[in-house]
């Protein structure tokens, strides 16, 4: 099976790169492709798995296998805590948002430094460009701090959510922890990527001047679809400049 499924992957890859199968086009059914290549569906799926790992094909649950459109990167600007508006606009980025109330347990309670069982507002966001998912965000805010504009669906609050930005007033400090890791099954499904494709995971904690955590955000981006930019500003000691 090993050489046969690579042969099939080579043939389909050639058809995609030469334009015989267009970006966004749905491939024939797995059963149909298996008949065409005279192989079992197991062998056919192994061939498709190769193309999925390489980024040529994406499988959409309940719809089939599609040729992936050329990837366009988005930019996450650290410190500001936002998707860069120019990059987002250029990529025709669209973000879907769902909000709900949850209780803080385990990791969430630790991140927000709140008692277990505390009420939080959770904003679940998915960014898409050209119909392909580019990032996930789960933003948690203590219920007593949840911006009314976001809940009321006013433009200013919704704009902040759809840019994965810090939702409330400008915080006194933002701490971001960044790591590369493999996606969870839910993340792989939502982002339509293989389980072996690395993601960039960012945990963002915003605190006010009193040190209270006002927001915790868990962001996940496919490693090949985002650039994360962190700018460091050198602070000059005014006492030295006056001496």
PDB file of C-alpha atoms in Angstrom:
ATOM      1  CA  UNK A   1       0.000   0.000   0.000  1.00  0.00           C
ATOM      2  CA  UNK A   2       2.832   2.373   0.849  1.00  0.00           C
ATOM      3  CA  UNK A   3       4.064   3.019  -2.701  1.00  0.00           C
ATOM      4  CA  UNK A   4       0.558   2.986  -4.199  1.00  0.00           C
ATOM      5  CA  UNK A   5      -0.852   5.688  -1.958  1.00  0.00           C
ATOM      6  CA  UNK A   6       2.197   7.872  -2.676  1.00  0.00           C
ATOM      7  CA  UNK A   7       1.611   7.384  -6.432  1.00  0.00           C
ATOM      8  CA  UNK A   8      -2.001   8.528  -6.023  1.00  0.00           C
ATOM      9  CA  UNK A   9      -0.915  11.522  -3.941  1.00  0.00           C
ATOM     10  CA  UNK A  10       1.652  12.436  -6.623  1.00  0.00           C
ATOM     11  CA  UNK A  11      -0.985  12.285  -9.358  1.00  0.00           C
ATOM     12  CA  UNK A  12      -3.526  14.396  -7.466  1.00  0.00           C
ATOM     13  CA  UNK A  13      -0.823  16.872  -6.423  1.00  0.00           C
ATOM     14  CA  UNK A  14       0.196  17.252 -10.078  1.00  0.00           C
ATOM     15  CA  UNK A  15      -3.408  17.914 -11.092  1.00  0.00           C
ATOM     16  CA  UNK A  16      -3.715  20.564  -8.383  1.00  0.00           C
ATOM     17  CA  UNK A  17      -0.417  22.350  -9.103  1.00  0.00           C
ATOM     18  CA  UNK A  18      -1.062  22.405 -12.871  1.00  0.00           C
ATOM     19  CA  UNK A  19      -4.554  23.827 -12.402  1.00  0.00           C
ATOM     20  CA  UNK A  20      -6.497  20.841 -13.684  1.00  0.00           C
ATOM     21  CA  UNK A  21      -8.222  20.808 -10.305  1.00  0.00           C
ATOM     22  CA  UNK A  22      -8.930  24.374  -9.204  1.00  0.00           C
ATOM     23  CA  UNK A  23      -8.588  25.968  -5.742  1.00  0.00           C
ATOM     24  CA  UNK A  24     -11.840  25.558  -3.822  1.00  0.00           C
ATOM     25  CA  UNK A  25     -12.971  22.691  -6.054  1.00  0.00           C
ATOM     26  CA  UNK A  26     -14.446  19.608  -4.402  1.00  0.00           C
ATOM     27  CA  UNK A  27     -12.687  16.343  -5.171  1.00  0.00           C
ATOM     28  CA  UNK A  28     -14.737  13.341  -6.243  1.00  0.00           C
ATOM     29  CA  UNK A  29     -16.004  11.175  -3.391  1.00  0.00           C
ATOM     30  CA  UNK A  30     -13.507   8.898  -1.686  1.00  0.00           C
ATOM     31  CA  UNK A  31     -15.357   5.883  -3.037  1.00  0.00           C
ATOM     32  CA  UNK A  32     -15.275   7.372  -6.537  1.00  0.00           C
ATOM     33  CA  UNK A  33     -11.541   8.109  -6.336  1.00  0.00           C
ATOM     34  CA  UNK A  34     -10.868   4.620  -4.980  1.00  0.00           C
ATOM     35  CA  UNK A  35     -12.690   3.121  -7.988  1.00  0.00           C
ATOM     36  CA  UNK A  36     -10.802   5.403 -10.382  1.00  0.00           C
ATOM     37  CA  UNK A  37      -7.405   4.369  -9.010  1.00  0.00           C
ATOM     38  CA  UNK A  38      -8.532   0.772  -8.426  1.00  0.00           C
ATOM     39  CA  UNK A  39      -7.512   0.747  -4.775  1.00  0.00           C
ATOM     40  CA  UNK A  40      -9.243   0.290  -1.441  1.00  0.00           C
ATOM     41  CA  UNK A  41     -10.725   3.275   0.364  1.00  0.00           C
ATOM     42  CA  UNK A  42      -8.080   2.752   3.077  1.00  0.00           C
ATOM     43  CA  UNK A  43      -5.297   3.273   0.516  1.00  0.00           C
ATOM     44  CA  UNK A  44      -7.143   6.235  -1.010  1.00  0.00           C
ATOM     45  CA  UNK A  45      -7.554   7.895   2.386  1.00  0.00           C
ATOM     46  CA  UNK A  46      -3.840   7.435   3.062  1.00  0.00           C
ATOM     47  CA  UNK A  47      -3.120   9.329  -0.176  1.00  0.00           C
ATOM     48  CA  UNK A  48      -5.505  12.129   0.798  1.00  0.00           C
ATOM     49  CA  UNK A  49      -3.896  12.291   4.241  1.00  0.00           C
ATOM     50  CA  UNK A  50      -0.556  13.046   2.568  1.00  0.00           C
ATOM     51  CA  UNK A  51      -2.109  15.958   0.641  1.00  0.00           C
ATOM     52  CA  UNK A  52      -3.864  17.206   3.768  1.00  0.00           C
ATOM     53  CA  UNK A  53      -0.573  17.280   5.686  1.00  0.00           C
ATOM     54  CA  UNK A  54       1.068  19.139   2.813  1.00  0.00           C
ATOM     55  CA  UNK A  55      -1.712  21.730   2.739  1.00  0.00           C
ATOM     56  CA  UNK A  56      -3.059  20.911  -0.741  1.00  0.00           C
ATOM     57  CA  UNK A  57      -6.362  19.432   0.423  1.00  0.00           C
ATOM     58  CA  UNK A  58      -8.680  20.113   3.343  1.00  0.00           C
ATOM     59  CA  UNK A  59     -11.444  17.810   4.513  1.00  0.00           C
ATOM     60  CA  UNK A  60     -14.654  19.532   5.584  1.00  0.00           C
ATOM     61  CA  UNK A  61     -16.792  17.313   7.781  1.00  0.00           C
ATOM     62  CA  UNK A  62     -19.988  16.261   6.043  1.00  0.00           C
ATOM     63  CA  UNK A  63     -19.035  17.926   2.746  1.00  0.00           C
ATOM     64  CA  UNK A  64     -15.966  16.173   1.413  1.00  0.00           C
ATOM     65  CA  UNK A  65     -12.396  16.932   0.358  1.00  0.00           C
ATOM     66  CA  UNK A  66     -11.595  20.288  -1.233  1.00  0.00           C
ATOM     67  CA  UNK A  67      -8.520  21.795  -2.859  1.00  0.00           C
ATOM     68  CA  UNK A  68      -7.256  24.382  -0.404  1.00  0.00           C
ATOM     69  CA  UNK A  69      -7.066  27.929  -1.644  1.00  0.00           C
ATOM     70  CA  UNK A  70      -3.612  29.596  -1.511  1.00  0.00           C
ATOM     71  CA  UNK A  71      -2.861  30.507   2.085  1.00  0.00           C
ATOM     72  CA  UNK A  72      -2.816  34.170   3.040  1.00  0.00           C
ATOM     73  CA  UNK A  73      -1.209  34.951   6.346  1.00  0.00           C
ATOM     74  CA  UNK A  74      -2.667  37.176   9.000  1.00  0.00           C
ATOM     75  CA  UNK A  75      -0.669  39.015  11.633  1.00  0.00           C
ATOM     76  CA  UNK A  76      -1.087  38.970  15.383  1.00  0.00           C
ATOM     77  CA  UNK A  77       0.395  42.025  17.071  1.00  0.00           C
ATOM     78  CA  UNK A  78       1.594  41.199  20.568  1.00  0.00           C
ATOM     79  CA  UNK A  79       1.278  43.730  23.346  1.00  0.00           C
ATOM     80  CA  UNK A  80      -1.630  45.430  21.620  1.00  0.00           C
ATOM     81  CA  UNK A  81      -3.435  42.130  21.736  1.00  0.00           C
ATOM     82  CA  UNK A  82      -5.058  42.312  18.316  1.00  0.00           C
ATOM     83  CA  UNK A  83      -5.076  41.026  14.783  1.00  0.00           C
ATOM     84  CA  UNK A  84      -3.412  43.674  12.649  1.00  0.00           C
ATOM     85  CA  UNK A  85      -6.289  45.613  10.994  1.00  0.00           C
ATOM     86  CA  UNK A  86      -4.440  46.177   7.727  1.00  0.00           C
ATOM     87  CA  UNK A  87      -3.533  42.526   7.343  1.00  0.00           C
ATOM     88  CA  UNK A  88      -7.029  41.489   8.347  1.00  0.00           C
ATOM     89  CA  UNK A  89      -8.609  43.839   5.825  1.00  0.00           C
ATOM     90  CA  UNK A  90      -6.263  42.696   3.064  1.00  0.00           C
ATOM     91  CA  UNK A  91      -7.123  39.060   3.688  1.00  0.00           C
ATOM     92  CA  UNK A  92     -10.872  39.791   3.722  1.00  0.00           C
ATOM     93  CA  UNK A  93     -10.990  38.415   7.224  1.00  0.00           C
ATOM     94  CA  UNK A  94     -14.365  37.515   8.690  1.00  0.00           C
ATOM     95  CA  UNK A  95     -14.800  36.561  12.323  1.00  0.00           C
ATOM     96  CA  UNK A  96     -17.728  34.691  13.845  1.00  0.00           C
ATOM     97  CA  UNK A  97     -18.370  35.255  17.548  1.00  0.00           C
ATOM     98  CA  UNK A  98     -20.430  33.314  20.080  1.00  0.00           C
ATOM     99  CA  UNK A  99     -20.745  34.372  23.723  1.00  0.00           C
ATOM    100  CA  UNK A 100     -21.927  32.408  26.742  1.00  0.00           C
ATOM    101  CA  UNK A 101     -21.598  32.362  30.533  1.00  0.00           C
ATOM    102  CA  UNK A 102     -19.370  29.695  32.071  1.00  0.00           C
ATOM    103  CA  UNK A 103     -18.025  28.884  35.514  1.00  0.00           C
ATOM    104  CA  UNK A 104     -14.328  29.094  36.314  1.00  0.00           C
ATOM    105  CA  UNK A 105     -12.768  25.738  37.084  1.00  0.00           C
ATOM    106  CA  UNK A 106      -9.225  24.378  37.126  1.00  0.00           C
ATOM    107  CA  UNK A 107      -6.971  26.105  34.600  1.00  0.00           C
ATOM    108  CA  UNK A 108      -9.412  28.983  34.027  1.00  0.00           C
ATOM    109  CA  UNK A 109      -9.729  29.776  37.711  1.00  0.00           C
ATOM    110  CA  UNK A 110      -5.927  29.778  37.970  1.00  0.00           C
ATOM    111  CA  UNK A 111      -5.445  32.030  34.938  1.00  0.00           C
ATOM    112  CA  UNK A 112      -7.979  34.608  36.106  1.00  0.00           C
ATOM    113  CA  UNK A 113      -7.068  34.241  39.802  1.00  0.00           C
ATOM    114  CA  UNK A 114     -10.724  33.840  40.772  1.00  0.00           C
ATOM    115  CA  UNK A 115     -12.464  31.364  43.094  1.00  0.00           C
ATOM    116  CA  UNK A 116     -13.654  28.120  41.543  1.00  0.00           C
ATOM    117  CA  UNK A 117     -17.241  28.512  40.353  1.00  0.00           C
ATOM    118  CA  UNK A 118     -16.952  32.240  39.598  1.00  0.00           C
ATOM    119  CA  UNK A 119     -19.040  33.393  36.642  1.00  0.00           C
ATOM    120  CA  UNK A 120     -17.174  34.319  33.481  1.00  0.00           C
ATOM    121  CA  UNK A 121     -18.270  35.521  30.061  1.00  0.00           C
ATOM    122  CA  UNK A 122     -16.697  33.397  27.326  1.00  0.00           C
ATOM    123  CA  UNK A 123     -16.330  34.744  23.785  1.00  0.00           C
ATOM    124  CA  UNK A 124     -15.577  32.001  21.246  1.00  0.00           C
ATOM    125  CA  UNK A 125     -14.236  33.436  17.997  1.00  0.00           C
ATOM    126  CA  UNK A 126     -13.207  31.882  14.683  1.00  0.00           C
ATOM    127  CA  UNK A 127     -11.470  33.972  12.014  1.00  0.00           C
ATOM    128  CA  UNK A 128     -11.898  32.960   8.382  1.00  0.00           C
ATOM    129  CA  UNK A 129     -10.354  34.217   5.159  1.00  0.00           C
ATOM    130  CA  UNK A 130     -11.766  33.009   1.870  1.00  0.00           C
ATOM    131  CA  UNK A 131     -13.811  30.473   3.812  1.00  0.00           C
ATOM    132  CA  UNK A 132     -10.740  28.856   5.412  1.00  0.00           C
ATOM    133  CA  UNK A 133     -10.244  29.105   9.208  1.00  0.00           C
ATOM    134  CA  UNK A 134      -7.214  31.186  10.186  1.00  0.00           C
ATOM    135  CA  UNK A 135      -7.464  31.298  13.961  1.00  0.00           C
ATOM    136  CA  UNK A 136      -9.406  30.508  17.112  1.00  0.00           C
ATOM    137  CA  UNK A 137      -9.849  32.641  20.215  1.00  0.00           C
ATOM    138  CA  UNK A 138     -11.528  31.968  23.521  1.00  0.00           C
ATOM    139  CA  UNK A 139     -11.626  35.155  25.569  1.00  0.00           C
ATOM    140  CA  UNK A 140     -12.721  35.046  29.206  1.00  0.00           C
ATOM    141  CA  UNK A 141     -13.813  38.082  31.226  1.00  0.00           C
ATOM    142  CA  UNK A 142     -15.227  38.152  34.792  1.00  0.00           C
ATOM    143  CA  UNK A 143     -18.962  38.788  34.468  1.00  0.00           C
ATOM    144  CA  UNK A 144     -18.789  42.001  36.531  1.00  0.00           C
ATOM    145  CA  UNK A 145     -16.205  43.376  34.078  1.00  0.00           C
ATOM    146  CA  UNK A 146     -17.807  42.248  30.817  1.00  0.00           C
ATOM    147  CA  UNK A 147     -18.047  45.317  28.549  1.00  0.00           C
ATOM    148  CA  UNK A 148     -21.705  46.150  27.951  1.00  0.00           C
ATOM    149  CA  UNK A 149     -20.981  47.185  24.368  1.00  0.00           C
ATOM    150  CA  UNK A 150     -19.903  43.644  23.529  1.00  0.00           C
ATOM    151  CA  UNK A 151     -22.945  42.039  25.110  1.00  0.00           C
ATOM    152  CA  UNK A 152     -25.268  44.571  23.501  1.00  0.00           C
ATOM    153  CA  UNK A 153     -23.684  43.929  20.100  1.00  0.00           C
ATOM    154  CA  UNK A 154     -22.649  47.560  19.639  1.00  0.00           C
ATOM    155  CA  UNK A 155     -20.082  48.213  16.939  1.00  0.00           C
ATOM    156  CA  UNK A 156     -17.177  49.292  19.171  1.00  0.00           C
ATOM    157  CA  UNK A 157     -17.329  46.214  21.377  1.00  0.00           C
ATOM    158  CA  UNK A 158     -17.917  43.815  18.525  1.00  0.00           C
ATOM    159  CA  UNK A 159     -15.003  45.297  16.612  1.00  0.00           C
ATOM    160  CA  UNK A 160     -12.715  44.492  19.532  1.00  0.00           C
ATOM    161  CA  UNK A 161     -13.951  40.901  19.691  1.00  0.00           C
ATOM    162  CA  UNK A 162     -13.612  40.336  15.955  1.00  0.00           C
ATOM    163  CA  UNK A 163      -9.997  41.487  16.059  1.00  0.00           C
ATOM    164  CA  UNK A 164      -9.198  39.151  18.985  1.00  0.00           C
ATOM    165  CA  UNK A 165      -8.343  42.323  20.913  1.00  0.00           C
ATOM    166  CA  UNK A 166      -8.385  43.058  24.634  1.00  0.00           C
ATOM    167  CA  UNK A 167     -12.057  43.859  25.200  1.00  0.00           C
ATOM    168  CA  UNK A 168     -12.112  46.275  28.130  1.00  0.00           C
ATOM    169  CA  UNK A 169     -10.327  49.588  28.789  1.00  0.00           C
ATOM    170  CA  UNK A 170      -6.577  49.573  28.065  1.00  0.00           C
ATOM    171  CA  UNK A 171      -5.026  47.334  30.745  1.00  0.00           C
ATOM    172  CA  UNK A 172      -2.008  48.302  32.815  1.00  0.00           C
ATOM    173  CA  UNK A 173      -0.126  45.184  31.709  1.00  0.00           C
ATOM    174  CA  UNK A 174      -0.460  42.389  29.171  1.00  0.00           C
ATOM    175  CA  UNK A 175       1.498  39.159  29.549  1.00  0.00           C
ATOM    176  CA  UNK A 176       1.637  36.761  26.615  1.00  0.00           C
ATOM    177  CA  UNK A 177       2.999  33.226  26.665  1.00  0.00           C
ATOM    178  CA  UNK A 178       3.673  31.752  23.228  1.00  0.00           C
ATOM    179  CA  UNK A 179       4.396  28.141  22.347  1.00  0.00           C
ATOM    180  CA  UNK A 180       4.309  25.843  19.332  1.00  0.00           C
ATOM    181  CA  UNK A 181       2.502  22.554  19.883  1.00  0.00           C
ATOM    182  CA  UNK A 182       0.273  20.003  18.192  1.00  0.00           C
ATOM    183  CA  UNK A 183      -3.443  20.839  18.080  1.00  0.00           C
ATOM    184  CA  UNK A 184      -6.071  19.176  20.225  1.00  0.00           C
ATOM    185  CA  UNK A 185      -8.634  17.112  18.265  1.00  0.00           C
ATOM    186  CA  UNK A 186     -11.201  19.940  18.622  1.00  0.00           C
ATOM    187  CA  UNK A 187      -8.691  22.544  17.390  1.00  0.00           C
ATOM    188  CA  UNK A 188      -7.651  20.384  14.421  1.00  0.00           C
ATOM    189  CA  UNK A 189     -11.304  19.936  13.464  1.00  0.00           C
ATOM    190  CA  UNK A 190     -12.194  23.634  13.807  1.00  0.00           C
ATOM    191  CA  UNK A 191      -9.104  24.764  11.879  1.00  0.00           C
ATOM    192  CA  UNK A 192      -9.411  21.934   9.303  1.00  0.00           C
ATOM    193  CA  UNK A 193      -5.814  20.840   9.758  1.00  0.00           C
ATOM    194  CA  UNK A 194      -4.158  17.516  10.338  1.00  0.00           C
ATOM    195  CA  UNK A 195      -3.307  16.374  13.843  1.00  0.00           C
ATOM    196  CA  UNK A 196       0.419  16.591  12.996  1.00  0.00           C
ATOM    197  CA  UNK A 197       0.347  20.240  11.843  1.00  0.00           C
ATOM    198  CA  UNK A 198       1.880  22.524  14.481  1.00  0.00           C
ATOM    199  CA  UNK A 199      -0.138  25.445  15.850  1.00  0.00           C
ATOM    200  CA  UNK A 200       0.989  28.661  17.503  1.00  0.00           C
ATOM    201  CA  UNK A 201      -0.742  28.925  20.876  1.00  0.00           C
ATOM    202  CA  UNK A 202      -0.824  32.252  22.733  1.00  0.00           C
ATOM    203  CA  UNK A 203      -2.093  32.692  26.282  1.00  0.00           C
ATOM    204  CA  UNK A 204      -2.744  36.387  26.945  1.00  0.00           C
ATOM    205  CA  UNK A 205      -3.383  37.720  30.451  1.00  0.00           C
ATOM    206  CA  UNK A 206      -4.425  41.376  30.915  1.00  0.00           C
ATOM    207  CA  UNK A 207      -4.279  43.001  34.344  1.00  0.00           C
ATOM    208  CA  UNK A 208      -5.320  46.414  35.690  1.00  0.00           C
ATOM    209  CA  UNK A 209      -3.219  48.809  37.757  1.00  0.00           C
ATOM    210  CA  UNK A 210      -4.263  47.031  40.958  1.00  0.00           C
ATOM    211  CA  UNK A 211      -3.010  43.698  39.599  1.00  0.00           C
ATOM    212  CA  UNK A 212      -6.460  42.197  39.036  1.00  0.00           C
ATOM    213  CA  UNK A 213      -6.769  39.930  36.012  1.00  0.00           C
ATOM    214  CA  UNK A 214      -9.405  41.576  33.816  1.00  0.00           C
ATOM    215  CA  UNK A 215      -9.194  39.133  30.913  1.00  0.00           C
ATOM    216  CA  UNK A 216      -7.645  35.838  29.859  1.00  0.00           C
ATOM    217  CA  UNK A 217      -7.475  34.888  26.179  1.00  0.00           C
ATOM    218  CA  UNK A 218      -6.486  31.557  24.646  1.00  0.00           C
ATOM    219  CA  UNK A 219      -5.530  32.025  20.981  1.00  0.00           C
ATOM    220  CA  UNK A 220      -4.634  29.266  18.510  1.00  0.00           C
ATOM    221  CA  UNK A 221      -3.359  29.760  14.952  1.00  0.00           C
ATOM    222  CA  UNK A 222      -2.142  27.212  12.379  1.00  0.00           C
ATOM    223  CA  UNK A 223       1.623  27.698  12.221  1.00  0.00           C
ATOM    224  CA  UNK A 224       1.575  28.339   8.462  1.00  0.00           C
ATOM    225  CA  UNK A 225      -1.161  30.992   8.522  1.00  0.00           C
ATOM    226  CA  UNK A 226       0.012  33.628  10.986  1.00  0.00           C
ATOM    227  CA  UNK A 227       2.955  35.852  11.827  1.00  0.00           C
ATOM    228  CA  UNK A 228       3.157  36.970  15.451  1.00  0.00           C
ATOM    229  CA  UNK A 229       4.958  40.272  15.970  1.00  0.00           C
ATOM    230  CA  UNK A 230       6.115  41.462  19.386  1.00  0.00           C
ATOM    231  CA  UNK A 231       7.629  44.966  19.672  1.00  0.00           C
ATOM    232  CA  UNK A 232       9.809  45.857  22.654  1.00  0.00           C
ATOM    233  CA  UNK A 233      10.046  49.513  23.700  1.00  0.00           C
ATOM    234  CA  UNK A 234      13.134  50.581  25.637  1.00  0.00           C
ATOM    235  CA  UNK A 235      12.169  52.624  28.684  1.00  0.00           C
ATOM    236  CA  UNK A 236      14.517  55.548  29.339  1.00  0.00           C
ATOM    237  CA  UNK A 237      15.137  56.481  32.958  1.00  0.00           C
ATOM    238  CA  UNK A 238      14.181  60.161  33.121  1.00  0.00           C
ATOM    239  CA  UNK A 239      16.419  60.673  36.168  1.00  0.00           C
ATOM    240  CA  UNK A 240      19.433  59.824  34.053  1.00  0.00           C
ATOM    241  CA  UNK A 241      18.458  62.161  31.226  1.00  0.00           C
ATOM    242  CA  UNK A 242      18.005  65.031  33.667  1.00  0.00           C
ATOM    243  CA  UNK A 243      21.375  64.522  35.378  1.00  0.00           C
TER     244      UNK A 243
END
